[in-house]
PDB file of C-alpha atoms in Angstrom:
ATOM      1  CA  MET A 218     -18.133 -18.996 -89.946  1.00  0.00           C
ATOM      2  CA  THR A 219     -20.739 -21.671 -89.565  1.00  0.00           C
ATOM      3  CA  GLN A 220     -19.851 -24.215 -86.898  1.00  0.00           C
ATOM      4  CA  LEU A 221     -22.025 -27.314 -87.023  1.00  0.00           C
ATOM      5  CA  ALA A 222     -22.230 -29.363 -83.855  1.00  0.00           C
ATOM      6  CA  LEU A 223     -24.252 -31.698 -81.678  1.00  0.00           C
ATOM      7  CA  VAL A 224     -25.870 -30.761 -78.398  1.00  0.00           C
ATOM      8  CA  ILE A 225     -26.678 -33.791 -76.264  1.00  0.00           C
ATOM      9  CA  ASP A 226     -29.308 -33.640 -73.535  1.00  0.00           C
ATOM     10  CA  LEU A 227     -28.101 -35.901 -70.722  1.00  0.00           C
ATOM     11  CA  ASN A 228     -31.440 -35.458 -69.002  1.00  0.00           C
ATOM     12  CA  VAL A 229     -33.281 -37.599 -71.547  1.00  0.00           C
ATOM     13  CA  CYS A 230     -30.568 -39.911 -72.912  1.00  0.00           C
ATOM     14  CA  VAL A 231     -31.621 -43.426 -71.898  1.00  0.00           C
ATOM     15  CA  GLY A 232     -28.523 -45.263 -73.119  1.00  0.00           C
ATOM     16  CA  CYS A 233     -30.413 -47.290 -75.726  1.00  0.00           C
ATOM     17  CA  HIS A 234     -27.461 -47.171 -78.179  1.00  0.00           C
ATOM     18  CA  ALA A 235     -29.715 -46.262 -81.114  1.00  0.00           C
ATOM     19  CA  CYS A 236     -27.184 -43.517 -81.904  1.00  0.00           C
ATOM     20  CA  VAL A 237     -24.343 -46.043 -81.857  1.00  0.00           C
ATOM     21  CA  THR A 238     -25.994 -48.550 -84.165  1.00  0.00           C
ATOM     22  CA  SER A 239     -27.351 -45.940 -86.573  1.00  0.00           C
ATOM     23  CA  CYS A 240     -23.885 -44.342 -86.769  1.00  0.00           C
ATOM     24  CA  LYS A 241     -22.335 -47.719 -87.490  1.00  0.00           C
ATOM     25  CA  GLN A 242     -24.891 -48.538 -90.156  1.00  0.00           C
ATOM     26  CA  TRP A 243     -24.696 -45.231 -92.008  1.00  0.00           C
ATOM     27  CA  ASN A 244     -20.950 -44.754 -91.928  1.00  0.00           C
ATOM     28  CA  THR A 245     -20.052 -48.357 -92.659  1.00  0.00           C
ATOM     29  CA  SER A 246     -21.654 -48.032 -96.059  1.00  0.00           C
ATOM     30  CA  GLY A 247     -20.997 -44.341 -96.555  1.00  0.00           C
ATOM     31  CA  TRP A 248     -18.166 -41.934 -97.289  1.00  0.00           C
ATOM     32  CA  ALA A 249     -16.302 -42.673 -94.052  1.00  0.00           C
ATOM     33  CA  GLY A 250     -16.597 -46.448 -94.211  1.00  0.00           C
ATOM     34  CA  PRO A 251     -16.052 -49.245 -93.892  1.00  0.00           C
ATOM     35  CA  MET A 252     -16.085 -49.478 -90.103  1.00  0.00           C
ATOM     36  CA  VAL A 253     -14.775 -52.922 -89.368  1.00  0.00           C
ATOM     37  CA  ASP A 254     -15.837 -55.332 -86.666  1.00  0.00           C
ATOM     38  CA  GLU A 255     -13.400 -57.904 -85.356  1.00  0.00           C
ATOM     39  CA  ASN A 256     -14.737 -60.910 -83.473  1.00  0.00           C
ATOM     40  CA  PRO A 257     -18.146 -59.256 -83.227  1.00  0.00           C
ATOM     41  CA  TYR A 258     -19.715 -62.240 -81.500  1.00  0.00           C
ATOM     42  CA  ASP A 259     -16.874 -63.172 -79.159  1.00  0.00           C
ATOM     43  CA  ALA A 260     -16.426 -62.245 -75.537  1.00  0.00           C
ATOM     44  CA  ASP A 261     -14.168 -59.324 -76.380  1.00  0.00           C
ATOM     45  CA  PRO A 262     -15.497 -57.772 -79.586  1.00  0.00           C
ATOM     46  CA  THR A 263     -13.499 -54.919 -81.090  1.00  0.00           C
ATOM     47  CA  GLY A 264     -13.958 -52.674 -84.051  1.00  0.00           C
ATOM     48  CA  THR A 265     -14.257 -49.120 -85.221  1.00  0.00           C
ATOM     49  CA  PHE A 266     -16.926 -46.922 -83.720  1.00  0.00           C
ATOM     50  CA  PHE A 267     -17.370 -43.197 -84.255  1.00  0.00           C
ATOM     51  CA  ASN A 268     -19.864 -42.915 -81.435  1.00  0.00           C
ATOM     52  CA  ARG A 269     -19.931 -44.688 -78.079  1.00  0.00           C
ATOM     53  CA  VAL A 270     -22.170 -44.466 -75.010  1.00  0.00           C
ATOM     54  CA  GLN A 271     -20.493 -44.858 -71.637  1.00  0.00           C
ATOM     55  CA  THR A 272     -22.767 -45.882 -68.767  1.00  0.00           C
ATOM     56  CA  PHE A 273     -21.747 -45.553 -65.149  1.00  0.00           C
ATOM     57  CA  GLU A 274     -23.122 -45.098 -61.645  1.00  0.00           C
ATOM     58  CA  VAL A 275     -22.672 -41.914 -59.612  1.00  0.00           C
ATOM     59  CA  GLY A 276     -23.313 -41.305 -55.934  1.00  0.00           C
ATOM     60  CA  SER A 277     -23.167 -43.575 -52.890  1.00  0.00           C
ATOM     61  CA  TYR A 278     -25.471 -46.506 -52.279  1.00  0.00           C
ATOM     62  CA  PRO A 279     -28.442 -46.407 -51.957  1.00  0.00           C
ATOM     63  CA  ASN A 280     -28.542 -42.885 -53.412  1.00  0.00           C
ATOM     64  CA  THR A 281     -27.030 -43.755 -56.755  1.00  0.00           C
ATOM     65  CA  GLU A 282     -27.942 -42.717 -60.271  1.00  0.00           C
ATOM     66  CA  THR A 283     -27.206 -44.213 -63.654  1.00  0.00           C
ATOM     67  CA  VAL A 284     -25.668 -41.816 -66.163  1.00  0.00           C
ATOM     68  CA  HIS A 285     -25.471 -42.468 -69.897  1.00  0.00           C
ATOM     69  CA  PHE A 286     -22.800 -40.367 -71.575  1.00  0.00           C
ATOM     70  CA  PRO A 287     -22.491 -40.419 -75.397  1.00  0.00           C
ATOM     71  CA  LYS A 288     -19.061 -39.525 -76.761  1.00  0.00           C
ATOM     72  CA  SER A 289     -17.763 -38.794 -80.226  1.00  0.00           C
ATOM     73  CA  CYS A 290     -15.512 -36.250 -81.915  1.00  0.00           C
ATOM     74  CA  LEU A 291     -16.379 -32.800 -80.560  1.00  0.00           C
ATOM     75  CA  HIS A 292     -15.347 -30.950 -83.744  1.00  0.00           C
ATOM     76  CA  CYS A 293     -13.270 -28.466 -81.800  1.00  0.00           C
ATOM     77  CA  GLU A 294     -13.027 -24.936 -83.094  1.00  0.00           C
ATOM     78  CA  ASP A 295      -9.295 -25.106 -82.429  1.00  0.00           C
ATOM     79  CA  PRO A 296      -8.652 -28.834 -82.950  1.00  0.00           C
ATOM     80  CA  PRO A 297      -5.218 -29.976 -81.713  1.00  0.00           C
ATOM     81  CA  CYS A 298      -5.388 -32.996 -84.036  1.00  0.00           C
ATOM     82  CA  VAL A 299      -4.951 -30.798 -87.116  1.00  0.00           C
ATOM     83  CA  PRO A 300      -1.589 -29.032 -86.563  1.00  0.00           C
ATOM     84  CA  VAL A 301       0.125 -32.214 -85.326  1.00  0.00           C
ATOM     85  CA  CYS A 302      -0.760 -34.211 -88.438  1.00  0.00           C
ATOM     86  CA  PRO A 303       2.490 -34.554 -90.440  1.00  0.00           C
ATOM     87  CA  THR A 304       0.739 -35.191 -93.750  1.00  0.00           C
ATOM     88  CA  GLY A 305      -2.149 -32.737 -93.531  1.00  0.00           C
ATOM     89  CA  ALA A 306      -4.655 -35.590 -93.450  1.00  0.00           C
ATOM     90  CA  SER A 307      -6.571 -34.062 -90.528  1.00  0.00           C
ATOM     91  CA  TYR A 308      -8.287 -30.875 -91.485  1.00  0.00           C
ATOM     92  CA  LYS A 309     -11.169 -28.592 -90.560  1.00  0.00           C
ATOM     93  CA  ARG A 310     -13.661 -27.579 -93.223  1.00  0.00           C
ATOM     94  CA  GLU A 311     -13.886 -23.823 -93.598  1.00  0.00           C
ATOM     95  CA  ASP A 312     -17.519 -23.810 -94.683  1.00  0.00           C
ATOM     96  CA  ASN A 313     -19.063 -25.645 -91.742  1.00  0.00           C
ATOM     97  CA  GLY A 314     -16.323 -26.324 -89.160  1.00  0.00           C
ATOM     98  CA  VAL A 315     -16.493 -30.128 -89.361  1.00  0.00           C
ATOM     99  CA  VAL A 316     -13.156 -31.841 -88.606  1.00  0.00           C
ATOM    100  CA  LEU A 317     -12.346 -34.652 -91.027  1.00  0.00           C
ATOM    101  CA  VAL A 318      -9.583 -37.066 -92.062  1.00  0.00           C
ATOM    102  CA  ASP A 319      -8.358 -37.516 -95.640  1.00  0.00           C
ATOM    103  CA  TYR A 320      -7.681 -41.250 -95.828  1.00  0.00           C
ATOM    104  CA  ASP A 321      -5.502 -40.819 -98.902  1.00  0.00           C
ATOM    105  CA  LYS A 322      -3.051 -38.730 -96.872  1.00  0.00           C
ATOM    106  CA  CYS A 323      -3.297 -40.520 -93.512  1.00  0.00           C
ATOM    107  CA  ILE A 324      -0.362 -42.800 -92.663  1.00  0.00           C
ATOM    108  CA  GLY A 325      -1.809 -44.062 -89.368  1.00  0.00           C
ATOM    109  CA  CYS A 326       0.950 -42.564 -87.223  1.00  0.00           C
ATOM    110  CA  LYS A 327      -1.541 -41.838 -84.394  1.00  0.00           C
ATOM    111  CA  TYR A 328      -0.199 -38.342 -83.692  1.00  0.00           C
ATOM    112  CA  CYS A 329      -3.785 -37.082 -83.841  1.00  0.00           C
ATOM    113  CA  SER A 330      -4.950 -39.598 -81.235  1.00  0.00           C
ATOM    114  CA  TRP A 331      -2.178 -38.498 -78.890  1.00  0.00           C
ATOM    115  CA  ALA A 332      -3.059 -34.839 -79.396  1.00  0.00           C
ATOM    116  CA  CYS A 333      -6.808 -35.292 -78.909  1.00  0.00           C
ATOM    117  CA  PRO A 334      -7.625 -34.840 -75.193  1.00  0.00           C
ATOM    118  CA  TYR A 335     -10.970 -36.578 -75.631  1.00  0.00           C
ATOM    119  CA  GLY A 336      -9.802 -39.949 -76.965  1.00  0.00           C
ATOM    120  CA  VAL A 337     -12.116 -40.001 -79.954  1.00  0.00           C
ATOM    121  CA  ARG A 338      -9.661 -41.022 -82.674  1.00  0.00           C
ATOM    122  CA  GLU A 339      -9.545 -44.674 -83.697  1.00  0.00           C
ATOM    123  CA  LEU A 340      -7.135 -46.613 -85.878  1.00  0.00           C
ATOM    124  CA  ASP A 341      -8.897 -48.744 -88.441  1.00  0.00           C
ATOM    125  CA  ALA A 342      -7.098 -52.052 -88.005  1.00  0.00           C
ATOM    126  CA  GLN A 343      -7.625 -53.072 -91.615  1.00  0.00           C
ATOM    127  CA  GLN A 344      -7.179 -49.837 -93.539  1.00  0.00           C
ATOM    128  CA  LYS A 345      -4.439 -48.582 -91.173  1.00  0.00           C
ATOM    129  CA  VAL A 346      -5.840 -45.058 -91.128  1.00  0.00           C
ATOM    130  CA  MET A 347      -7.229 -42.908 -88.338  1.00  0.00           C
ATOM    131  CA  LYS A 348     -10.996 -42.494 -88.256  1.00  0.00           C
ATOM    132  CA  LYS A 349     -13.497 -40.450 -86.314  1.00  0.00           C
ATOM    133  CA  CYS A 350     -16.995 -38.982 -86.362  1.00  0.00           C
ATOM    134  CA  THR A 351     -17.622 -37.014 -89.533  1.00  0.00           C
ATOM    135  CA  LEU A 352     -20.950 -35.615 -88.350  1.00  0.00           C
ATOM    136  CA  CYS A 353     -22.240 -37.690 -91.296  1.00  0.00           C
ATOM    137  CA  ILE A 354     -20.717 -35.142 -93.668  1.00  0.00           C
ATOM    138  CA  ASP A 355     -21.917 -37.074 -96.721  1.00  0.00           C
ATOM    139  CA  ARG A 356     -25.474 -36.866 -95.451  1.00  0.00           C
ATOM    140  CA  ILE A 357     -25.664 -33.310 -94.103  1.00  0.00           C
ATOM    141  CA  THR A 358     -24.205 -31.883 -97.319  1.00  0.00           C
ATOM    142  CA  ASP A 359     -26.301 -33.991 -99.697  1.00  0.00           C
ATOM    143  CA  GLN A 360     -28.552 -31.436-101.376  1.00  0.00           C
ATOM    144  CA  SER A 361     -30.597 -34.223-102.981  1.00  0.00           C
ATOM    145  CA  LEU A 362     -32.018 -35.137 -99.579  1.00  0.00           C
ATOM    146  CA  PRO A 363     -34.976 -33.258 -98.084  1.00  0.00           C
ATOM    147  CA  GLU A 364     -33.725 -30.649 -95.606  1.00  0.00           C
ATOM    148  CA  ALA A 365     -35.327 -32.510 -92.697  1.00  0.00           C
ATOM    149  CA  GLU A 366     -33.143 -35.538 -93.486  1.00  0.00           C
ATOM    150  CA  ARG A 367     -29.885 -33.606 -93.816  1.00  0.00           C
ATOM    151  CA  LYS A 368     -28.904 -34.443 -90.255  1.00  0.00           C
ATOM    152  CA  PRO A 369     -26.456 -36.931 -88.707  1.00  0.00           C
ATOM    153  CA  ALA A 370     -27.824 -40.464 -88.495  1.00  0.00           C
ATOM    154  CA  CYS A 371     -27.561 -40.447 -84.701  1.00  0.00           C
ATOM    155  CA  VAL A 372     -29.808 -37.392 -84.464  1.00  0.00           C
ATOM    156  CA  LEU A 373     -32.465 -38.927 -86.669  1.00  0.00           C
ATOM    157  CA  ALA A 374     -32.372 -42.257 -84.792  1.00  0.00           C
ATOM    158  CA  CYS A 375     -32.544 -40.967 -81.208  1.00  0.00           C
ATOM    159  CA  PRO A 376     -35.972 -42.021 -79.834  1.00  0.00           C
ATOM    160  CA  THR A 377     -35.964 -39.422 -77.055  1.00  0.00           C
ATOM    161  CA  SER A 378     -34.691 -36.474 -79.117  1.00  0.00           C
ATOM    162  CA  ALA A 379     -31.700 -36.242 -76.819  1.00  0.00           C
ATOM    163  CA  ARG A 380     -29.562 -35.040 -79.733  1.00  0.00           C
ATOM    164  CA  LEU A 381     -29.865 -31.613 -81.264  1.00  0.00           C
ATOM    165  CA  TYR A 382     -27.940 -30.538 -84.346  1.00  0.00           C
ATOM    166  CA  GLY A 383     -27.180 -27.158 -85.826  1.00  0.00           C
ATOM    167  CA  ASP A 384     -24.935 -24.115 -86.061  1.00  0.00           C
ATOM    168  CA  VAL A 385     -23.620 -23.085 -82.642  1.00  0.00           C
ATOM    169  CA  HIS A 386     -22.460 -19.757 -84.105  1.00  0.00           C
ATOM    170  CA  ASP A 387     -26.029 -18.809 -85.002  1.00  0.00           C
ATOM    171  CA  PRO A 388     -27.542 -17.279 -81.840  1.00  0.00           C
ATOM    172  CA  ASP A 389     -31.044 -18.084 -83.068  1.00  0.00           C
ATOM    173  CA  SER A 390     -30.401 -21.761 -83.849  1.00  0.00           C
ATOM    174  CA  GLU A 391     -31.996 -24.514 -81.792  1.00  0.00           C
ATOM    175  CA  VAL A 392     -28.630 -25.622 -80.431  1.00  0.00           C
ATOM    176  CA  SER A 393     -27.551 -22.115 -79.403  1.00  0.00           C
ATOM    177  CA  ILE A 394     -30.835 -21.478 -77.627  1.00  0.00           C
ATOM    178  CA  ALA A 395     -30.563 -24.803 -75.791  1.00  0.00           C
ATOM    179  CA  ILE A 396     -26.993 -24.052 -74.700  1.00  0.00           C
ATOM    180  CA  ARG A 397     -27.896 -20.545 -73.580  1.00  0.00           C
ATOM    181  CA  GLU A 398     -31.136 -21.329 -71.762  1.00  0.00           C
ATOM    182  CA  ARG A 399     -30.332 -24.735 -70.308  1.00  0.00           C
ATOM    183  CA  GLY A 400     -26.770 -24.341 -69.135  1.00  0.00           C
ATOM    184  CA  GLY A 401     -25.048 -26.238 -71.945  1.00  0.00           C
ATOM    185  CA  TYR A 402     -21.378 -26.856 -71.393  1.00  0.00           C
ATOM    186  CA  ALA A 403     -18.345 -28.117 -73.297  1.00  0.00           C
ATOM    187  CA  LEU A 404     -16.009 -30.849 -72.102  1.00  0.00           C
ATOM    188  CA  MET A 405     -12.713 -29.846 -70.514  1.00  0.00           C
ATOM    189  CA  PRO A 406     -12.649 -26.186 -71.606  1.00  0.00           C
ATOM    190  CA  GLU A 407      -9.339 -25.813 -69.791  1.00  0.00           C
ATOM    191  CA  TRP A 408      -7.645 -27.401 -72.817  1.00  0.00           C
ATOM    192  CA  GLY A 409      -8.564 -24.384 -74.926  1.00  0.00           C
ATOM    193  CA  THR A 410      -9.751 -26.493 -77.857  1.00  0.00           C
ATOM    194  CA  GLN A 411     -13.245 -24.920 -77.821  1.00  0.00           C
ATOM    195  CA  PRO A 412     -15.274 -28.061 -78.506  1.00  0.00           C
ATOM    196  CA  ALA A 413     -18.246 -27.314 -80.746  1.00  0.00           C
ATOM    197  CA  ASN A 414     -20.315 -30.142 -79.293  1.00  0.00           C
ATOM    198  CA  HIS A 415     -22.014 -29.342 -75.997  1.00  0.00           C
ATOM    199  CA  TYR A 416     -23.916 -31.219 -73.321  1.00  0.00           C
ATOM    200  CA  LEU A 417     -27.070 -30.206 -71.485  1.00  0.00           C
ATOM    201  CA  PRO A 418     -26.766 -31.121 -67.791  1.00  0.00           C
ATOM    202  CA  ARG A 419     -28.967 -33.567 -65.950  1.00  0.00           C
ATOM    203  CA  GLN A 420     -31.636 -32.005 -63.775  1.00  0.00           C
ATOM    204  CA  LYS A 421     -33.036 -33.489 -60.602  1.00  0.00           C
ATOM    205  CA  ASN A 422     -36.812 -33.576 -60.465  1.00  0.00           C
ATOM    206  CA  ARG A 423     -38.435 -34.357 -57.134  1.00  0.00           C
ATOM    207  CA  MET A 424     -41.966 -35.795 -56.987  1.00  0.00           C
ATOM    208  CA  HIS A 425     -44.138 -35.694 -53.901  1.00  0.00           C
ATOM    209  CA  ILE A 426     -46.712 -38.496 -54.140  1.00  0.00           C
ATOM    210  CA  THR A 427     -49.512 -38.813 -51.629  1.00  0.00           C
ATOM    211  CA  GLU A 428     -51.503 -41.970 -50.861  1.00  0.00           C
ATOM    212  CA  ASP A 429     -54.433 -40.584 -52.848  1.00  0.00           C
ATOM    213  CA  ASP A 430     -52.197 -40.208 -55.885  1.00  0.00           C
ATOM    214  CA  LEU A 431     -51.501 -43.944 -55.795  1.00  0.00           C
ATOM    215  CA  GLN A 432     -55.163 -44.951 -56.083  1.00  0.00           C
ATOM    216  CA  ARG A 433     -56.254 -45.439 -59.663  1.00  0.00           C
ATOM    217  CA  VAL A 434     -59.500 -43.709 -60.410  1.00  0.00           C
ATOM    218  CA  ASP A 435     -60.203 -46.319 -63.089  1.00  0.00           C
ATOM    219  CA  ASN A 436     -59.283 -49.348 -60.998  1.00  0.00           C
ATOM    220  CA  PRO A 437     -61.551 -52.135 -62.402  1.00  0.00           C
ATOM    221  CA  LEU A 438     -61.554 -54.032 -59.112  1.00  0.00           C
ATOM    222  CA  LYS A 439     -62.875 -50.985 -57.340  1.00  0.00           C
ATOM    223  CA  LYS A 440     -65.414 -50.171 -60.028  1.00  0.00           C
ATOM    224  CA  GLU A 441     -67.006 -53.639 -60.167  1.00  0.00           C
ATOM    225  CA  ASP A 442     -66.395 -54.414 -56.501  1.00  0.00           C
ATOM    226  CA  LEU A 443     -64.853 -57.768 -57.394  1.00  0.00           C
ATOM    227  CA  THR A 444     -63.246 -58.008 -53.993  1.00  0.00           C
ATOM    228  CA  VAL A 445     -66.550 -58.857 -52.296  1.00  0.00           C
ATOM    229  CA  TYR A 446     -66.844 -62.598 -51.440  1.00  0.00           C
ATOM    230  CA  HIS A 447     -70.173 -64.241 -52.391  1.00  0.00           C
ATOM    231  CA  GLY A 448     -69.530 -67.812 -51.221  1.00  0.00           C
ATOM    232  CA  GLU A 449     -67.410 -68.861 -54.169  1.00  0.00           C
ATOM    233  CA  GLU A 450     -64.405 -71.115 -53.715  1.00  0.00           C
ATOM    234  CA  THR A 451     -61.421 -69.025 -52.688  1.00  0.00           C
ATOM    235  CA  LEU A 452     -57.725 -69.578 -52.860  1.00  0.00           C
ATOM    236  CA  GLU A 453     -57.684 -70.474 -49.172  1.00  0.00           C
ATOM    237  CA  ASP A 454     -60.165 -73.321 -49.818  1.00  0.00           C
ATOM    238  CA  VAL A 455     -57.890 -75.093 -52.297  1.00  0.00           C
ATOM    239  CA  THR A 456     -54.492 -74.519 -50.679  1.00  0.00           C
ATOM    240  CA  TRP A 457     -53.070 -75.525 -47.338  1.00  0.00           C
TER     241      TRP A 457
END
């Protein structure tokens, strides 16, 4: 069975939130919307988001690093949110493995949010139904769009190409190759949910820069020798 998923490269994610805003824009007006905002301009704005980016520091000062960690529904292959749903509103599509919520059946009981170990379910405060990332199901299945555009909005918006999208069951897909060759991993595998989404780990790159490396070969001051004093008034002549 096809299992569509995201693979997120933590090595190049810069925490710009382009994925967050593009997700909000597409899904607010799309099949999964609306995605409400409450007090969007107050000190404590709240609302419905399918995708969030958590930013935190790791390490001990002064050897600290900033990590940006995008989170959304992981579209588990064995999603615990589905069997606990008393109305059958949460379900997993058989054709592509995307986990979705049928709003017409959802009663907002939050059982799915309690069952999800990743905390990605949200209650829409106005519609009183549970919502989550749909992998932009209305976009990726729209045959009227060019194939290159049949991708989640977050993937298309990412300026650093930190997000890959494809079938993780296809060993020749871009996502499978990235997982296999770059050490991709799933979150909390000990839960046995088999998350389809994976992350590519951060890599430490060390640079050894010599003093010669710091000298610009095209330095205009050096080229025109503008540092030579020819009797003109200098800064020391006009300040004291």
